[in-house]
Amino acid sequence: MLVRICVGSSCHLKGAPQVIAAFQDILARRPELAAKVELGACYCQDRCQEGVIVSVDGKVYCRVTPEMVESILEKGGAGHE
């Protein structure tokens, strides 16, 4: 599962560092899931008003908060725009 979190300036200001930390925390606690996830950062996704933007296997999640991360990982690439 390829997970990319936008770290462009708008998403950064809207909480991207906290979202990244939430992904890292959950993956640290769930090694079986971590083995399936490639976590990384990306820059502007041209949806600055909808940040924090996270894509999972090409599916886009908008307005992501740390509280949403576990659900996103459970859904995998079955996201929504």
PDB file of N, CA and C in Angstrom:
ATOM      1  N   MET A   1       0.861  -1.164   0.000  1.00  0.00           N
ATOM      2  CA  MET A   1       0.000   0.000   0.000  1.00  0.00           C
ATOM      3  C   MET A   1       0.909   1.229   0.000  1.00  0.00           C
ATOM      4  N   LEU A   2       0.750   2.059  -0.984  1.00  0.00           N
ATOM      5  CA  LEU A   2       1.555   3.272  -1.125  1.00  0.00           C
ATOM      6  C   LEU A   2       0.798   4.461  -0.543  1.00  0.00           C
ATOM      7  N   VAL A   3       1.312   5.026   0.546  1.00  0.00           N
ATOM      8  CA  VAL A   3       0.684   6.153   1.234  1.00  0.00           C
ATOM      9  C   VAL A   3       1.567   7.379   1.071  1.00  0.00           C
ATOM     10  N   ARG A   4       0.989   8.450   0.547  1.00  0.00           N
ATOM     11  CA  ARG A   4       1.711   9.706   0.371  1.00  0.00           C
ATOM     12  C   ARG A   4       0.939  10.822   1.064  1.00  0.00           C
ATOM     13  N   ILE A   5       1.652  11.576   1.884  1.00  0.00           N
ATOM     14  CA  ILE A   5       1.062  12.687   2.627  1.00  0.00           C
ATOM     15  C   ILE A   5       1.657  13.972   2.082  1.00  0.00           C
ATOM     16  N   CYS A   6       0.793  14.911   1.729  1.00  0.00           N
ATOM     17  CA  CYS A   6       1.273  16.185   1.218  1.00  0.00           C
ATOM     18  C   CYS A   6       1.928  16.972   2.350  1.00  0.00           C
ATOM     19  N   VAL A   7       3.119  17.479   2.068  1.00  0.00           N
ATOM     20  CA  VAL A   7       3.842  18.314   3.029  1.00  0.00           C
ATOM     21  C   VAL A   7       4.111  19.696   2.450  1.00  0.00           C
ATOM     22  N   GLY A   8       3.318  20.068   1.440  1.00  0.00           N
ATOM     23  CA  GLY A   8       3.416  21.419   0.900  1.00  0.00           C
ATOM     24  C   GLY A   8       3.042  22.423   1.975  1.00  0.00           C
ATOM     25  N   SER A   9       3.300  23.680   1.733  1.00  0.00           N
ATOM     26  CA  SER A   9       3.135  24.688   2.782  1.00  0.00           C
ATOM     27  C   SER A   9       1.722  24.744   3.353  1.00  0.00           C
ATOM     28  N   SER A  10       0.701  24.650   2.521  1.00  0.00           N
ATOM     29  CA  SER A  10      -0.667  24.719   3.024  1.00  0.00           C
ATOM     30  C   SER A  10      -0.993  23.503   3.895  1.00  0.00           C
ATOM     31  N   CYS A  11      -0.670  22.317   3.418  1.00  0.00           N
ATOM     32  CA  CYS A  11      -0.938  21.104   4.203  1.00  0.00           C
ATOM     33  C   CYS A  11      -0.088  21.081   5.470  1.00  0.00           C
ATOM     34  N   HIS A  12       1.119  21.567   5.369  1.00  0.00           N
ATOM     35  CA  HIS A  12       1.972  21.631   6.560  1.00  0.00           C
ATOM     36  C   HIS A  12       1.301  22.476   7.639  1.00  0.00           C
ATOM     37  N   LEU A  13       0.809  23.633   7.241  1.00  0.00           N
ATOM     38  CA  LEU A  13       0.154  24.527   8.198  1.00  0.00           C
ATOM     39  C   LEU A  13      -1.161  23.952   8.728  1.00  0.00           C
ATOM     40  N   LYS A  14      -1.798  23.080   7.941  1.00  0.00           N
ATOM     41  CA  LYS A  14      -3.073  22.496   8.362  1.00  0.00           C
ATOM     42  C   LYS A  14      -2.899  21.217   9.176  1.00  0.00           C
ATOM     43  N   GLY A  15      -1.643  20.811   9.424  1.00  0.00           N
ATOM     44  CA  GLY A  15      -1.427  19.679  10.320  1.00  0.00           C
ATOM     45  C   GLY A  15      -0.746  18.460   9.743  1.00  0.00           C
ATOM     46  N   ALA A  16      -0.097  18.570   8.590  1.00  0.00           N
ATOM     47  CA  ALA A  16       0.583  17.411   8.013  1.00  0.00           C
ATOM     48  C   ALA A  16       1.580  16.753   8.980  1.00  0.00           C
ATOM     49  N   PRO A  17       2.369  17.512   9.758  1.00  0.00           N
ATOM     50  CA  PRO A  17       3.287  16.836  10.684  1.00  0.00           C
ATOM     51  C   PRO A  17       2.564  15.941  11.703  1.00  0.00           C
ATOM     52  N   GLN A  18       1.415  16.362  12.167  1.00  0.00           N
ATOM     53  CA  GLN A  18       0.653  15.555  13.117  1.00  0.00           C
ATOM     54  C   GLN A  18       0.048  14.326  12.443  1.00  0.00           C
ATOM     55  N   VAL A  19      -0.358  14.470  11.193  1.00  0.00           N
ATOM     56  CA  VAL A  19      -0.896  13.338  10.440  1.00  0.00           C
ATOM     57  C   VAL A  19       0.214  12.311  10.188  1.00  0.00           C
ATOM     58  N   ILE A  20       1.380  12.782   9.823  1.00  0.00           N
ATOM     59  CA  ILE A  20       2.522  11.883   9.622  1.00  0.00           C
ATOM     60  C   ILE A  20       2.833  11.137  10.914  1.00  0.00           C
ATOM     61  N   ALA A  21       2.859  11.849  12.022  1.00  0.00           N
ATOM     62  CA  ALA A  21       3.138  11.229  13.316  1.00  0.00           C
ATOM     63  C   ALA A  21       2.093  10.164  13.651  1.00  0.00           C
ATOM     64  N   ALA A  22       0.833  10.414  13.316  1.00  0.00           N
ATOM     65  CA  ALA A  22      -0.223   9.439  13.575  1.00  0.00           C
ATOM     66  C   ALA A  22      -0.006   8.171  12.745  1.00  0.00           C
ATOM     67  N   PHE A  23       0.350   8.336  11.477  1.00  0.00           N
ATOM     68  CA  PHE A  23       0.668   7.168  10.649  1.00  0.00           C
ATOM     69  C   PHE A  23       1.835   6.397  11.255  1.00  0.00           C
ATOM     70  N   GLN A  24       2.893   7.090  11.623  1.00  0.00           N
ATOM     71  CA  GLN A  24       4.063   6.433  12.186  1.00  0.00           C
ATOM     72  C   GLN A  24       3.727   5.698  13.475  1.00  0.00           C
ATOM     73  N   ASP A  25       2.944   6.306  14.337  1.00  0.00           N
ATOM     74  CA  ASP A  25       2.562   5.680  15.606  1.00  0.00           C
ATOM     75  C   ASP A  25       1.767   4.395  15.377  1.00  0.00           C
ATOM     76  N   ILE A  26       0.786   4.457  14.507  1.00  0.00           N
ATOM     77  CA  ILE A  26      -0.043   3.277  14.251  1.00  0.00           C
ATOM     78  C   ILE A  26       0.783   2.170  13.616  1.00  0.00           C
ATOM     79  N   LEU A  27       1.626   2.522  12.658  1.00  0.00           N
ATOM     80  CA  LEU A  27       2.437   1.501  12.000  1.00  0.00           C
ATOM     81  C   LEU A  27       3.453   0.889  12.960  1.00  0.00           C
ATOM     82  N   ALA A  28       3.936   1.654  13.909  1.00  0.00           N
ATOM     83  CA  ALA A  28       4.858   1.124  14.913  1.00  0.00           C
ATOM     84  C   ALA A  28       4.159   0.110  15.820  1.00  0.00           C
ATOM     85  N   ARG A  29       2.888   0.325  16.077  1.00  0.00           N
ATOM     86  CA  ARG A  29       2.111  -0.572  16.939  1.00  0.00           C
ATOM     87  C   ARG A  29       1.571  -1.787  16.196  1.00  0.00           C
ATOM     88  N   ARG A  30       1.531  -1.700  14.872  1.00  0.00           N
ATOM     89  CA  ARG A  30       0.931  -2.778  14.072  1.00  0.00           C
ATOM     90  C   ARG A  30       1.896  -3.250  12.993  1.00  0.00           C
ATOM     91  N   PRO A  31       2.907  -4.036  13.390  1.00  0.00           N
ATOM     92  CA  PRO A  31       3.929  -4.464  12.424  1.00  0.00           C
ATOM     93  C   PRO A  31       3.374  -5.242  11.234  1.00  0.00           C
ATOM     94  N   GLU A  32       2.270  -5.966  11.428  1.00  0.00           N
ATOM     95  CA  GLU A  32       1.675  -6.709  10.312  1.00  0.00           C
ATOM     96  C   GLU A  32       1.160  -5.750   9.238  1.00  0.00           C
ATOM     97  N   LEU A  33       0.685  -4.596   9.645  1.00  0.00           N
ATOM     98  CA  LEU A  33       0.225  -3.574   8.716  1.00  0.00           C
ATOM     99  C   LEU A  33       1.417  -2.812   8.137  1.00  0.00           C
ATOM    100  N   ALA A  34       2.387  -2.517   8.986  1.00  0.00           N
ATOM    101  CA  ALA A  34       3.572  -1.769   8.546  1.00  0.00           C
ATOM    102  C   ALA A  34       4.304  -2.496   7.415  1.00  0.00           C
ATOM    103  N   ALA A  35       4.280  -3.825   7.441  1.00  0.00           N
ATOM    104  CA  ALA A  35       4.948  -4.606   6.399  1.00  0.00           C
ATOM    105  C   ALA A  35       4.318  -4.392   5.025  1.00  0.00           C
ATOM    106  N   LYS A  36       3.072  -3.919   5.009  1.00  0.00           N
ATOM    107  CA  LYS A  36       2.339  -3.728   3.751  1.00  0.00           C
ATOM    108  C   LYS A  36       2.316  -2.272   3.288  1.00  0.00           C
ATOM    109  N   VAL A  37       2.849  -1.356   4.103  1.00  0.00           N
ATOM    110  CA  VAL A  37       2.701   0.074   3.833  1.00  0.00           C
ATOM    111  C   VAL A  37       4.048   0.713   3.508  1.00  0.00           C
ATOM    112  N   GLU A  38       4.052   1.481   2.423  1.00  0.00           N
ATOM    113  CA  GLU A  38       5.191   2.346   2.112  1.00  0.00           C
ATOM    114  C   GLU A  38       4.725   3.776   2.356  1.00  0.00           C
ATOM    115  N   LEU A  39       5.233   4.378   3.416  1.00  0.00           N
ATOM    116  CA  LEU A  39       4.821   5.716   3.841  1.00  0.00           C
ATOM    117  C   LEU A  39       5.821   6.740   3.330  1.00  0.00           C
ATOM    118  N   GLY A  40       5.314   7.809   2.733  1.00  0.00           N
ATOM    119  CA  GLY A  40       6.194   8.846   2.234  1.00  0.00           C
ATOM    120  C   GLY A  40       5.488  10.181   2.131  1.00  0.00           C
ATOM    121  N   ALA A  41       6.250  11.179   1.763  1.00  0.00           N
ATOM    122  CA  ALA A  41       5.731  12.537   1.623  1.00  0.00           C
ATOM    123  C   ALA A  41       5.707  12.923   0.151  1.00  0.00           C
ATOM    124  N   CYS A  42       4.889  13.904  -0.148  1.00  0.00           N
ATOM    125  CA  CYS A  42       4.856  14.475  -1.489  1.00  0.00           C
ATOM    126  C   CYS A  42       4.585  15.968  -1.332  1.00  0.00           C
ATOM    127  N   TYR A  43       4.691  16.678  -2.424  1.00  0.00           N
ATOM    128  CA  TYR A  43       4.407  18.104  -2.388  1.00  0.00           C
ATOM    129  C   TYR A  43       3.074  18.383  -3.043  1.00  0.00           C
ATOM    130  N   CYS A  44       2.749  19.601  -3.212  1.00  0.00           N
ATOM    131  CA  CYS A  44       1.429  20.091  -3.584  1.00  0.00           C
ATOM    132  C   CYS A  44       0.667  19.161  -4.534  1.00  0.00           C
ATOM    133  N   GLN A  45      -0.562  18.887  -4.150  1.00  0.00           N
ATOM    134  CA  GLN A  45      -1.474  18.054  -4.940  1.00  0.00           C
ATOM    135  C   GLN A  45      -2.566  18.898  -5.595  1.00  0.00           C
ATOM    136  N   ASP A  46      -2.361  20.209  -5.607  1.00  0.00           N
ATOM    137  CA  ASP A  46      -3.310  21.151  -6.215  1.00  0.00           C
ATOM    138  C   ASP A  46      -4.694  21.107  -5.565  1.00  0.00           C
ATOM    139  N   ARG A  47      -4.728  20.820  -4.271  1.00  0.00           N
ATOM    140  CA  ARG A  47      -5.986  20.815  -3.524  1.00  0.00           C
ATOM    141  C   ARG A  47      -5.760  21.519  -2.189  1.00  0.00           C
ATOM    142  N   CYS A  48      -5.072  22.624  -2.249  1.00  0.00           N
ATOM    143  CA  CYS A  48      -4.624  23.309  -1.034  1.00  0.00           C
ATOM    144  C   CYS A  48      -5.769  23.674  -0.086  1.00  0.00           C
ATOM    145  N   GLN A  49      -6.923  23.977  -0.611  1.00  0.00           N
ATOM    146  CA  GLN A  49      -8.061  24.325   0.238  1.00  0.00           C
ATOM    147  C   GLN A  49      -8.607  23.117   0.996  1.00  0.00           C
ATOM    148  N   GLU A  50      -8.245  21.909   0.543  1.00  0.00           N
ATOM    149  CA  GLU A  50      -8.801  20.683   1.120  1.00  0.00           C
ATOM    150  C   GLU A  50      -7.799  19.905   1.980  1.00  0.00           C
ATOM    151  N   GLY A  51      -6.665  20.503   2.293  1.00  0.00           N
ATOM    152  CA  GLY A  51      -5.606  19.799   3.025  1.00  0.00           C
ATOM    153  C   GLY A  51      -5.989  19.486   4.444  1.00  0.00           C
ATOM    154  N   VAL A  52      -5.366  18.590   4.983  1.00  0.00           N
ATOM    155  CA  VAL A  52      -4.206  17.786   4.619  1.00  0.00           C
ATOM    156  C   VAL A  52      -4.663  16.712   3.628  1.00  0.00           C
ATOM    157  N   ILE A  53      -3.896  16.571   2.552  1.00  0.00           N
ATOM    158  CA  ILE A  53      -4.199  15.605   1.512  1.00  0.00           C
ATOM    159  C   ILE A  53      -3.345  14.362   1.710  1.00  0.00           C
ATOM    160  N   VAL A  54      -3.999  13.197   1.654  1.00  0.00           N
ATOM    161  CA  VAL A  54      -3.308  11.913   1.742  1.00  0.00           C
ATOM    162  C   VAL A  54      -3.798  11.065   0.574  1.00  0.00           C
ATOM    163  N   SER A  55      -2.861  10.433  -0.128  1.00  0.00           N
ATOM    164  CA  SER A  55      -3.273   9.487  -1.167  1.00  0.00           C
ATOM    165  C   SER A  55      -2.812   8.092  -0.763  1.00  0.00           C
ATOM    166  N   VAL A  56      -3.678   7.129  -1.022  1.00  0.00           N
ATOM    167  CA  VAL A  56      -3.391   5.726  -0.731  1.00  0.00           C
ATOM    168  C   VAL A  56      -3.644   4.947  -2.012  1.00  0.00           C
ATOM    169  N   ASP A  57      -2.560   4.438  -2.595  1.00  0.00           N
ATOM    170  CA  ASP A  57      -2.666   3.716  -3.862  1.00  0.00           C
ATOM    171  C   ASP A  57      -3.462   4.509  -4.890  1.00  0.00           C
ATOM    172  N   GLY A  58      -3.258   5.830  -4.905  1.00  0.00           N
ATOM    173  CA  GLY A  58      -3.903   6.696  -5.880  1.00  0.00           C
ATOM    174  C   GLY A  58      -5.261   7.246  -5.476  1.00  0.00           C
ATOM    175  N   LYS A  59      -5.855   6.720  -4.423  1.00  0.00           N
ATOM    176  CA  LYS A  59      -7.119   7.248  -3.920  1.00  0.00           C
ATOM    177  C   LYS A  59      -6.813   8.418  -2.997  1.00  0.00           C
ATOM    178  N   VAL A  60      -7.585   9.483  -3.123  1.00  0.00           N
ATOM    179  CA  VAL A  60      -7.296  10.726  -2.407  1.00  0.00           C
ATOM    180  C   VAL A  60      -8.250  10.912  -1.231  1.00  0.00           C
ATOM    181  N   TYR A  61      -7.657  11.258  -0.097  1.00  0.00           N
ATOM    182  CA  TYR A  61      -8.410  11.612   1.109  1.00  0.00           C
ATOM    183  C   TYR A  61      -8.127  13.086   1.393  1.00  0.00           C
ATOM    184  N   CYS A  62      -9.169  13.855   1.651  1.00  0.00           N
ATOM    185  CA  CYS A  62      -9.043  15.284   1.897  1.00  0.00           C
ATOM    186  C   CYS A  62      -9.364  15.610   3.353  1.00  0.00           C
ATOM    187  N   ARG A  63      -8.810  16.729   3.800  1.00  0.00           N
ATOM    188  CA  ARG A  63      -9.054  17.231   5.164  1.00  0.00           C
ATOM    189  C   ARG A  63      -8.745  16.168   6.220  1.00  0.00           C
ATOM    190  N   VAL A  64      -7.632  15.467   6.019  1.00  0.00           N
ATOM    191  CA  VAL A  64      -7.246  14.381   6.918  1.00  0.00           C
ATOM    192  C   VAL A  64      -6.738  14.946   8.243  1.00  0.00           C
ATOM    193  N   THR A  65      -7.201  14.336   9.315  1.00  0.00           N
ATOM    194  CA  THR A  65      -6.741  14.662  10.659  1.00  0.00           C
ATOM    195  C   THR A  65      -6.096  13.414  11.249  1.00  0.00           C
ATOM    196  N   PRO A  66      -5.320  13.572  12.317  1.00  0.00           N
ATOM    197  CA  PRO A  66      -4.717  12.389  12.950  1.00  0.00           C
ATOM    198  C   PRO A  66      -5.758  11.346  13.365  1.00  0.00           C
ATOM    199  N   GLU A  67      -6.933  11.786  13.743  1.00  0.00           N
ATOM    200  CA  GLU A  67      -7.987  10.867  14.172  1.00  0.00           C
ATOM    201  C   GLU A  67      -8.513   9.985  13.038  1.00  0.00           C
ATOM    202  N   MET A  68      -8.283  10.386  11.793  1.00  0.00           N
ATOM    203  CA  MET A  68      -8.772   9.646  10.635  1.00  0.00           C
ATOM    204  C   MET A  68      -7.787   8.589  10.138  1.00  0.00           C
ATOM    205  N   VAL A  69      -6.558   8.638  10.616  1.00  0.00           N
ATOM    206  CA  VAL A  69      -5.485   7.830  10.046  1.00  0.00           C
ATOM    207  C   VAL A  69      -5.756   6.329  10.149  1.00  0.00           C
ATOM    208  N   GLU A  70      -6.174   5.852  11.302  1.00  0.00           N
ATOM    209  CA  GLU A  70      -6.395   4.408  11.452  1.00  0.00           C
ATOM    210  C   GLU A  70      -7.471   3.912  10.490  1.00  0.00           C
ATOM    211  N   SER A  71      -8.527   4.675  10.330  1.00  0.00           N
ATOM    212  CA  SER A  71      -9.583   4.313   9.388  1.00  0.00           C
ATOM    213  C   SER A  71      -9.059   4.282   7.954  1.00  0.00           C
ATOM    214  N   ILE A  72      -8.242   5.237   7.607  1.00  0.00           N
ATOM    215  CA  ILE A  72      -7.655   5.279   6.260  1.00  0.00           C
ATOM    216  C   ILE A  72      -6.804   4.039   6.029  1.00  0.00           C
ATOM    217  N   LEU A  73      -6.006   3.657   7.010  1.00  0.00           N
ATOM    218  CA  LEU A  73      -5.180   2.460   6.863  1.00  0.00           C
ATOM    219  C   LEU A  73      -6.035   1.204   6.754  1.00  0.00           C
ATOM    220  N   GLU A  74      -7.128   1.162   7.463  1.00  0.00           N
ATOM    221  CA  GLU A  74      -8.034  -0.002   7.398  1.00  0.00           C
ATOM    222  C   GLU A  74      -8.668  -0.123   6.015  1.00  0.00           C
ATOM    223  N   LYS A  75      -9.043   1.011   5.432  1.00  0.00           N
ATOM    224  CA  LYS A  75      -9.681   1.019   4.134  1.00  0.00           C
ATOM    225  C   LYS A  75      -8.688   0.744   3.011  1.00  0.00           C
ATOM    226  N   GLY A  76      -7.426   1.097   3.238  1.00  0.00           N
ATOM    227  CA  GLY A  76      -6.439   0.951   2.193  1.00  0.00           C
ATOM    228  C   GLY A  76      -6.734   1.860   1.023  1.00  0.00           C
ATOM    229  N   GLY A  77      -6.669   1.337  -0.173  1.00  0.00           N
ATOM    230  CA  GLY A  77      -6.885   2.131  -1.373  1.00  0.00           C
ATOM    231  C   GLY A  77      -8.348   2.322  -1.731  1.00  0.00           C
ATOM    232  N   ALA A  78      -9.254   1.939  -0.836  1.00  0.00           N
ATOM    233  CA  ALA A  78     -10.683   2.083  -1.131  1.00  0.00           C
ATOM    234  C   ALA A  78     -11.191   3.438  -0.664  1.00  0.00           C
ATOM    235  N   GLY A  79     -10.437   4.478  -0.957  1.00  0.00           N
ATOM    236  CA  GLY A  79     -10.751   5.820  -0.464  1.00  0.00           C
ATOM    237  C   GLY A  79     -11.781   6.543  -1.285  1.00  0.00           C
ATOM    238  N   HIS A  80     -11.859   7.817  -1.032  1.00  0.00           N
ATOM    239  CA  HIS A  80     -12.814   8.677  -1.723  1.00  0.00           C
ATOM    240  C   HIS A  80     -12.135  10.009  -1.986  1.00  0.00           C
ATOM    241  N   GLU A  81     -12.724  10.754  -2.883  1.00  0.00           N
ATOM    242  CA  GLU A  81     -12.165  12.068  -3.176  1.00  0.00           C
ATOM    243  C   GLU A  81     -12.898  13.121  -2.394  1.00  0.00           C
TER     244      GLU A  81
END
